[in-house]
Coordinates of C-alpha atoms in Angstrom, one line a residue:
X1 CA -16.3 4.1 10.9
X2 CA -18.8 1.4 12.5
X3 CA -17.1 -1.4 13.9
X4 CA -18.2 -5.3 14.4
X5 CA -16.0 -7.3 16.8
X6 CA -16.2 -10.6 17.5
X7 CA -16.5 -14.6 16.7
X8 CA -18.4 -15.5 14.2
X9 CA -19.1 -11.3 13.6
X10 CA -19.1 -12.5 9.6
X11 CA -22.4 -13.7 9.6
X12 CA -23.2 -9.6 10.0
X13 CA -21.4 -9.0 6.4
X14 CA -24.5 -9.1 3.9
X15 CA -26.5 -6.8 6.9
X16 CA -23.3 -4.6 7.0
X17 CA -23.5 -4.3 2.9
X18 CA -27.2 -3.3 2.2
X19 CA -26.9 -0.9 5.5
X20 CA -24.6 0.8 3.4
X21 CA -26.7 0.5 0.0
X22 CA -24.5 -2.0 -1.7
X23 CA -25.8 -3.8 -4.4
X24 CA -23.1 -5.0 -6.9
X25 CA -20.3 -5.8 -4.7
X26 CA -16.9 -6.3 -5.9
X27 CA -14.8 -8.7 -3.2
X28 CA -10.8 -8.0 -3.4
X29 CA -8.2 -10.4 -2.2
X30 CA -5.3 -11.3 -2.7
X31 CA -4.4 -14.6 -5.0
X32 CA -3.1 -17.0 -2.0
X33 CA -6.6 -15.9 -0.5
X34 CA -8.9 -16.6 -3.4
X35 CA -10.8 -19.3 -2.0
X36 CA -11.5 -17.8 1.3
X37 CA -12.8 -14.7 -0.9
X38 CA -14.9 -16.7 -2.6
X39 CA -16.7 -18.3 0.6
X40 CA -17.2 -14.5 1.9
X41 CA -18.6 -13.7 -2.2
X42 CA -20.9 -16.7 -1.4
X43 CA -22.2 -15.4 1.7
X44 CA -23.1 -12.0 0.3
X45 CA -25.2 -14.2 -2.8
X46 CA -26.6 -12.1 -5.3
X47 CA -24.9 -9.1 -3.8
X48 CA -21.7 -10.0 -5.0
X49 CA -21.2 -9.8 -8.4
X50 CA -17.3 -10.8 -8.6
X51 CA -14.5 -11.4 -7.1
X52 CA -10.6 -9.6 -7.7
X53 CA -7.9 -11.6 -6.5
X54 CA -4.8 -9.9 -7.6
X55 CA -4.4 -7.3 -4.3
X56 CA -0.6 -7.3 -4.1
X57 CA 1.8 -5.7 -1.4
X58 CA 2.6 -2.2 -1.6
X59 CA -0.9 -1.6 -3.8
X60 CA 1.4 -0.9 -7.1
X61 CA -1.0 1.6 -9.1
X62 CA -1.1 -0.7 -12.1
X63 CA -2.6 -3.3 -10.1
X64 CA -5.0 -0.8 -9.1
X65 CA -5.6 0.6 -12.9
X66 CA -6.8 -3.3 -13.6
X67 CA -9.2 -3.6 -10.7
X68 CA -10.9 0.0 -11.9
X69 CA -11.5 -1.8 -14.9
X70 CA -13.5 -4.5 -13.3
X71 CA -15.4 -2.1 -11.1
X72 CA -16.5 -0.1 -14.2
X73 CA -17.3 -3.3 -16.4
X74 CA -19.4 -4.7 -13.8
X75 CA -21.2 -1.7 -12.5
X76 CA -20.2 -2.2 -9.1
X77 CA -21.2 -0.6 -5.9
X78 CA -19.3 -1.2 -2.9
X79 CA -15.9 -3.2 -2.4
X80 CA -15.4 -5.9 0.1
X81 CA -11.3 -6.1 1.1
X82 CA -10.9 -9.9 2.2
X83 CA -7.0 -10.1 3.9
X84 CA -4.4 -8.0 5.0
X85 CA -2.9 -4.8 4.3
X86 CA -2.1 -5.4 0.7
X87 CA -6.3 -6.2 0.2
X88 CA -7.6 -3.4 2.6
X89 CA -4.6 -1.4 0.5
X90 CA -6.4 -2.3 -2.9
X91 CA -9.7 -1.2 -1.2
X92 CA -8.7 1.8 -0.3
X93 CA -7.5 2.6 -3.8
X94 CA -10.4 1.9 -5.5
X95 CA -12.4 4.0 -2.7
X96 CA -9.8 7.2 -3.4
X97 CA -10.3 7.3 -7.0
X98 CA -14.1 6.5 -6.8
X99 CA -15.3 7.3 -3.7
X100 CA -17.2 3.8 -3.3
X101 CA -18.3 2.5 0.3
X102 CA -15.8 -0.3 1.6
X103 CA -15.9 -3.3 3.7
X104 CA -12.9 -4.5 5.1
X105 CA -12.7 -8.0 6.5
X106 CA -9.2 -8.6 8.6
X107 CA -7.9 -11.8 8.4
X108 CA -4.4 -10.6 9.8
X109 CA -3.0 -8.2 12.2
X110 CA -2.1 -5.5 9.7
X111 CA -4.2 -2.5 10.9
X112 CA -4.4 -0.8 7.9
X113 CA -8.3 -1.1 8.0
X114 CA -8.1 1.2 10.8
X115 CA -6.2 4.1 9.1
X116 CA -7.3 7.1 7.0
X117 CA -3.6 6.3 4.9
X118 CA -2.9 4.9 1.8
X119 CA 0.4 3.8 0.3
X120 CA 0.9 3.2 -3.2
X121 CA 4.1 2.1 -5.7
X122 CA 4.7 3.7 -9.1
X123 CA 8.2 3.3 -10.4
X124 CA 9.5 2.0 -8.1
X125 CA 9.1 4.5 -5.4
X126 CA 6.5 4.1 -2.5
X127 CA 4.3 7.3 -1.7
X128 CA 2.1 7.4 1.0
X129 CA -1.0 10.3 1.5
X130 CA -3.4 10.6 4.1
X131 CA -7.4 11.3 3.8
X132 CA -10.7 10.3 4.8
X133 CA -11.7 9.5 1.7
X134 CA -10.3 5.8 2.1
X135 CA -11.2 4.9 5.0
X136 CA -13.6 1.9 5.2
X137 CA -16.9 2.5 6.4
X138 CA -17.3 -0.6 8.0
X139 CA -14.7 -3.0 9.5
X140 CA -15.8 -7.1 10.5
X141 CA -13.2 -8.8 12.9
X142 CA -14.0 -11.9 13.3
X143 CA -11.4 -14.0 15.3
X144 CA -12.2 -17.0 13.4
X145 CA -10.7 -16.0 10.1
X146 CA -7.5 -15.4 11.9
X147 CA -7.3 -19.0 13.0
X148 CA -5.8 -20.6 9.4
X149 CA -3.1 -17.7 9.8
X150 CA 0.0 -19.5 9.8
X151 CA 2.3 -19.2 12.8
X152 CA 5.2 -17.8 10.7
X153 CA 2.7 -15.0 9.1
X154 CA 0.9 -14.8 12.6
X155 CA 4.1 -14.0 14.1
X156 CA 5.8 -11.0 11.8
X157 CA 2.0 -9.5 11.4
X158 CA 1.6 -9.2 14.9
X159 CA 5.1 -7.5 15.4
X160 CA 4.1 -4.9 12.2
X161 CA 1.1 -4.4 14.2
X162 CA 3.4 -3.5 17.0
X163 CA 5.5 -1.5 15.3
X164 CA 2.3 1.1 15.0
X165 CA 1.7 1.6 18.8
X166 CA 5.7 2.0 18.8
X167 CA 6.0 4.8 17.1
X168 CA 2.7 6.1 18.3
X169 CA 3.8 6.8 21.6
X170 CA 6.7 8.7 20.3
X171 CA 4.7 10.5 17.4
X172 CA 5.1 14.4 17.2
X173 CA 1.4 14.7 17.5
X174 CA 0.7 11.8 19.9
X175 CA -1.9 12.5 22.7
X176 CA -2.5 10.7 26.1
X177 CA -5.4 9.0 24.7
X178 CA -3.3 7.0 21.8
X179 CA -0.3 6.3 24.1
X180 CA -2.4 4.5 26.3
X181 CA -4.1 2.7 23.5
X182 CA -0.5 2.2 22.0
X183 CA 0.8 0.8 25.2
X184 CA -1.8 -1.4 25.8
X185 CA -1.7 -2.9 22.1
X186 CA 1.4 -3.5 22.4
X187 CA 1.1 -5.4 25.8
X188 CA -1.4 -7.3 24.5
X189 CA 0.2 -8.6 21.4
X190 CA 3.3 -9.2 23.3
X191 CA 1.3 -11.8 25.8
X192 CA -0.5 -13.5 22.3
X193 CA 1.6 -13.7 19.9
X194 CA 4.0 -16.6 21.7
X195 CA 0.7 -18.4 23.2
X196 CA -0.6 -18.3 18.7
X197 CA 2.9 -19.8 17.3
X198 CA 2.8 -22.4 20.0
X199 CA -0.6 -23.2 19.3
X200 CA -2.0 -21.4 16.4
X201 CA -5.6 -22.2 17.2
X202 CA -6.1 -20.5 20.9
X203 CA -9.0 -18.5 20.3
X204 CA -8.4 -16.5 23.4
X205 CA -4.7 -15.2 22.5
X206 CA -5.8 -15.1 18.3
X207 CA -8.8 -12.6 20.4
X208 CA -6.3 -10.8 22.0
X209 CA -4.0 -10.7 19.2
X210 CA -6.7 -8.9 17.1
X211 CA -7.9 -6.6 20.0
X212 CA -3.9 -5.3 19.9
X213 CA -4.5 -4.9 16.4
X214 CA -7.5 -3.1 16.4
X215 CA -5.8 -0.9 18.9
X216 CA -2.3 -0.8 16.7
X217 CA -4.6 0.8 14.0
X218 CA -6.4 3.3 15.4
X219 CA -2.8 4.5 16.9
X220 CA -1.6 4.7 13.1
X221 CA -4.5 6.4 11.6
X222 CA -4.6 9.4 14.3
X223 CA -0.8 10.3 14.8
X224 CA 2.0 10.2 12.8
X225 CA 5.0 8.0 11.8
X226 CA 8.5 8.3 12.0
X227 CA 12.0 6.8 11.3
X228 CA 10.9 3.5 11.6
X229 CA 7.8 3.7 9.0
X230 CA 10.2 5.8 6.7
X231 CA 12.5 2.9 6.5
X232 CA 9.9 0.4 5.8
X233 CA 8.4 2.3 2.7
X234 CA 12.0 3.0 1.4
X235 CA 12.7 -1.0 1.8
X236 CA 9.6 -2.2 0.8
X237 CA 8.7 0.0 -1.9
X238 CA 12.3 0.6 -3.3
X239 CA 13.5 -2.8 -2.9
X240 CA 10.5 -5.4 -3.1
X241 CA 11.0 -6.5 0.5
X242 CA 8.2 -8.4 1.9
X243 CA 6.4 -5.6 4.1
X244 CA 5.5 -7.5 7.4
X245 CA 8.5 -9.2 7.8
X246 CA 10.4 -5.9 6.4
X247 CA 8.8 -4.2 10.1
X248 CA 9.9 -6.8 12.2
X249 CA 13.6 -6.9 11.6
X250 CA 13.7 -3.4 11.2
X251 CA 11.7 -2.6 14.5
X252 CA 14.1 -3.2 17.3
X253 CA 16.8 -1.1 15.2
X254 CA 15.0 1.8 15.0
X255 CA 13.8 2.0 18.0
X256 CA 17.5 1.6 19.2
X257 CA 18.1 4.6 17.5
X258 CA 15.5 6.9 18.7
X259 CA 16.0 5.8 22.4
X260 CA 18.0 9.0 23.3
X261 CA 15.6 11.0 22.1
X262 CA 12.3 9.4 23.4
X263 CA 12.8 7.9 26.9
X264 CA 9.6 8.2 28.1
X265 CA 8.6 6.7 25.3
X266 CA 11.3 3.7 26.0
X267 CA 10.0 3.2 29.2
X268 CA 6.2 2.5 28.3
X269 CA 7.7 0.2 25.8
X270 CA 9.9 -2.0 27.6
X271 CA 6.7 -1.7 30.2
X272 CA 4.3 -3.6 27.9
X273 CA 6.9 -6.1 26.6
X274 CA 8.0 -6.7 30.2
X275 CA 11.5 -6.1 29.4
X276 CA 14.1 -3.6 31.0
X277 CA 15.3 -2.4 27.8
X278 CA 13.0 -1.6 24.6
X279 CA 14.7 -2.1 21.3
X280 CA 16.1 -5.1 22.9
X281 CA 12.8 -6.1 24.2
X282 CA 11.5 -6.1 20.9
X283 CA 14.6 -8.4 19.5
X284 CA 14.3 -11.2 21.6
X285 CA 10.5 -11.0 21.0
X286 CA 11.1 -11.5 17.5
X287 CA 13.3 -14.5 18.3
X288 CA 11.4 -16.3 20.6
X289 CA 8.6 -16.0 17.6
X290 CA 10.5 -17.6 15.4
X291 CA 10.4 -14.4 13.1
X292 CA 13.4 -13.5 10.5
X293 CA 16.0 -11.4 12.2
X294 CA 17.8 -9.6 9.2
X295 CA 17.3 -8.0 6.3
X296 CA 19.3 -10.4 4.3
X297 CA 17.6 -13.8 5.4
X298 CA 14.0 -11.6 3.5
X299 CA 16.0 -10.6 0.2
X300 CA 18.1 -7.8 0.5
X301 CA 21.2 -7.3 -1.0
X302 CA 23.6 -5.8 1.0
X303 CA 24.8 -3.4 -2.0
X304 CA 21.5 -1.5 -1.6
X305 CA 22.1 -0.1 1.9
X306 CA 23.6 3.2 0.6
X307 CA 20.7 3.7 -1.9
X308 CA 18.3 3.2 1.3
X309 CA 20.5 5.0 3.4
X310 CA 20.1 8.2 0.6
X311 CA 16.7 7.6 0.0
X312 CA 15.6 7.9 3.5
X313 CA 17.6 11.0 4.6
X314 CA 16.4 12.7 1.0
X315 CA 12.7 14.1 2.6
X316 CA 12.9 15.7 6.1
X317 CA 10.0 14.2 8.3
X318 CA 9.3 14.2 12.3
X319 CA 11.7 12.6 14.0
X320 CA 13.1 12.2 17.6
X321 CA 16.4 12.6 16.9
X322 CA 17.8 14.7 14.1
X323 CA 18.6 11.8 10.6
X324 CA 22.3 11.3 10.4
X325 CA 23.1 9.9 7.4
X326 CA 26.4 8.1 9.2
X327 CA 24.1 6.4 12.2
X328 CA 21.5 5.6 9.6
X329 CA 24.1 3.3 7.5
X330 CA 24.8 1.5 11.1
X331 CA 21.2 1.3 11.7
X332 CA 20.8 -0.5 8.5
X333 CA 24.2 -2.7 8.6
X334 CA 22.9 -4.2 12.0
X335 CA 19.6 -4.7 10.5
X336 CA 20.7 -6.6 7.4
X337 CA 23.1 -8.4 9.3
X338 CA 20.6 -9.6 12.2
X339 CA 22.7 -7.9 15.3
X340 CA 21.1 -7.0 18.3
X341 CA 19.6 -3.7 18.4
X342 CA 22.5 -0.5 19.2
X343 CA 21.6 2.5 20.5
X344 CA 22.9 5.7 19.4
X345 CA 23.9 8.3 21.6
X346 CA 21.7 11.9 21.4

């Protein structure tokens, strides 16, 4: 993948697009970010030849099936994702089933653009594969378009974002390379993300915010996930829960639970948040960010628990400690109920 960092890297795009042979570009966003879509259409003039603005979170497949539609009726080319994971999401759909060149254009701190991984919702059931074939051939951060980001939205992307380099550093297959990208994302998002709610507008900490992102993402796409990420697709795709703010509360509690089993792991955590303990670390980074704390203040009902609690025991995947389906109902109980972080014993 080429990447283009910067301020003001978006005057690059329409270079970016004919380097790549695009000629009939379709531009995806989501609906809240149809205007901003449309400026980035405009830029790319007679290279764009529409705009899709129904990208929704958890890429549902039907969602999908209508934006293949457009792509065949207009004959298009290339894609451009405008947005955040649900866009780049949408992209990489359309990319897997077609094998078109993509764009992606970060306005949050998602990562996803960063990741040969796809996650997609049919029936109600989130299932995620990983290939090359969706990852974008070119990515444009540009720290300007992440200036409008609200504080609120700012604050529990950033902390998905950190969720990444989290689990990174205790991945089965992580390496010394990633951890110290991991680590270093996370430090760096933990020193921005206060300075952007206080003052959404800082160009230095919304650069360092994206830089930890960048850095978040690459840590995603080369190792793998664990408990944490498990949790989120079962809530997210299961349950409709918002997906960024679904990582943030979930975060801290997770990591409580895998801190027996990963305490290297916890100590270049608490490290780059500057704390002396790192599930609590990440709690009280949450709160001074203003960001939601449980489960039930984003949705959930407090009767679904079990069926999480089933559903994400049911598939056996790398983690480091064993699943227990007891420890994961506390897990979850704490989580919906907004109580610090509790670590389980090994």
């Amino acid at each position: 993948m080429r990447v283009v960092f910067g301020d003001g890297t978006l005057a690059q795009l329409p270079e970016e697009a004919e380097r790549l042979g695009m000629g009939r570009i379709l531009v995806l966003s989501t609906p809240e970010q149809k205007d901003q879509a449309a400026d980035i259409a405009a830029r790319l003039g007679t290279l764009a030849v529409g705009l899709f603005d129904r990208a929704t979170m958890h890429t549902p497949v039907d969602i999908t099936e209508q934006a293949l539609a457009v792509v065949q009726s207009l004959n298009v080319d290339g894609v451009v994702s405008v947005g955040g994971g649900s866009t780049t999401g949408l992209g990489k759909a359309i990319a897997l089933r077609t094998d078109l060149p993509q764009i992606a254009v970060p306005t949050t701190y998602a990562g996803s653009e960063m990741t040969p991984i796809l996650g997609e919702t049919k029936n109600g059931e989130k299932i995620t594969l990983r290939t090359p074939k969706v990852l974008p051939e070119t990515t444009i951060y540009d720290v300007s378009l992440t200036l409008s980001l609200p504080p609120a939205i700012s604050a529990t992307s950033g902390m998905n974002a950190i969720a990444h380099a989290v689990e990174a550093l205790y991945a089965e297959e992580r390496n010394p390379i990633i951890s110290l990208m991991a680590e270093e994302a996370i430090k760096a998002l933990a020193k921005a993300l206060p300075i952007i709610v206080a003052d959404p507008h800082d160009r230095d900490a919304r650069h360092q915010a994206l830089y930890g992102a960048w850095l978040c993402g690459i840590a995603l796409g080369s190792v793998g996930m664990a408990l944490h990420h498990k949790l989120c697709h079962v809530l997210g795709g299961s349950f409709n829960l918002p997906h960024a703010p679904t990582h943030t509360v979930v975060l801290p509690h997770a990591v409580a639970y895998n801190a027996a089993g990963a305490p290297e792991a916890m100590r270049r955590i608490a490290s780059a948040l500057g704390a002396e303990n790192a599930a609590q670390g990440l709690y009280d980074l949450s709160r001074r960010l203003g960001a939601p704390l449980s489960l039930a203040e984003i949705g959930m009902r407090e009767a679904d628990i079990e069926q999480a609690v089933t559903q994400a025991a049911a598939r056996p995947y790398p983690n480091p400690r064993p699943l227990e389906t007891a420890a994961l109902r506390r897990l979850l109980q704490n989580a919906f109920a907004g109580k610090p972080p509790q670590e389980e014993q090994a």
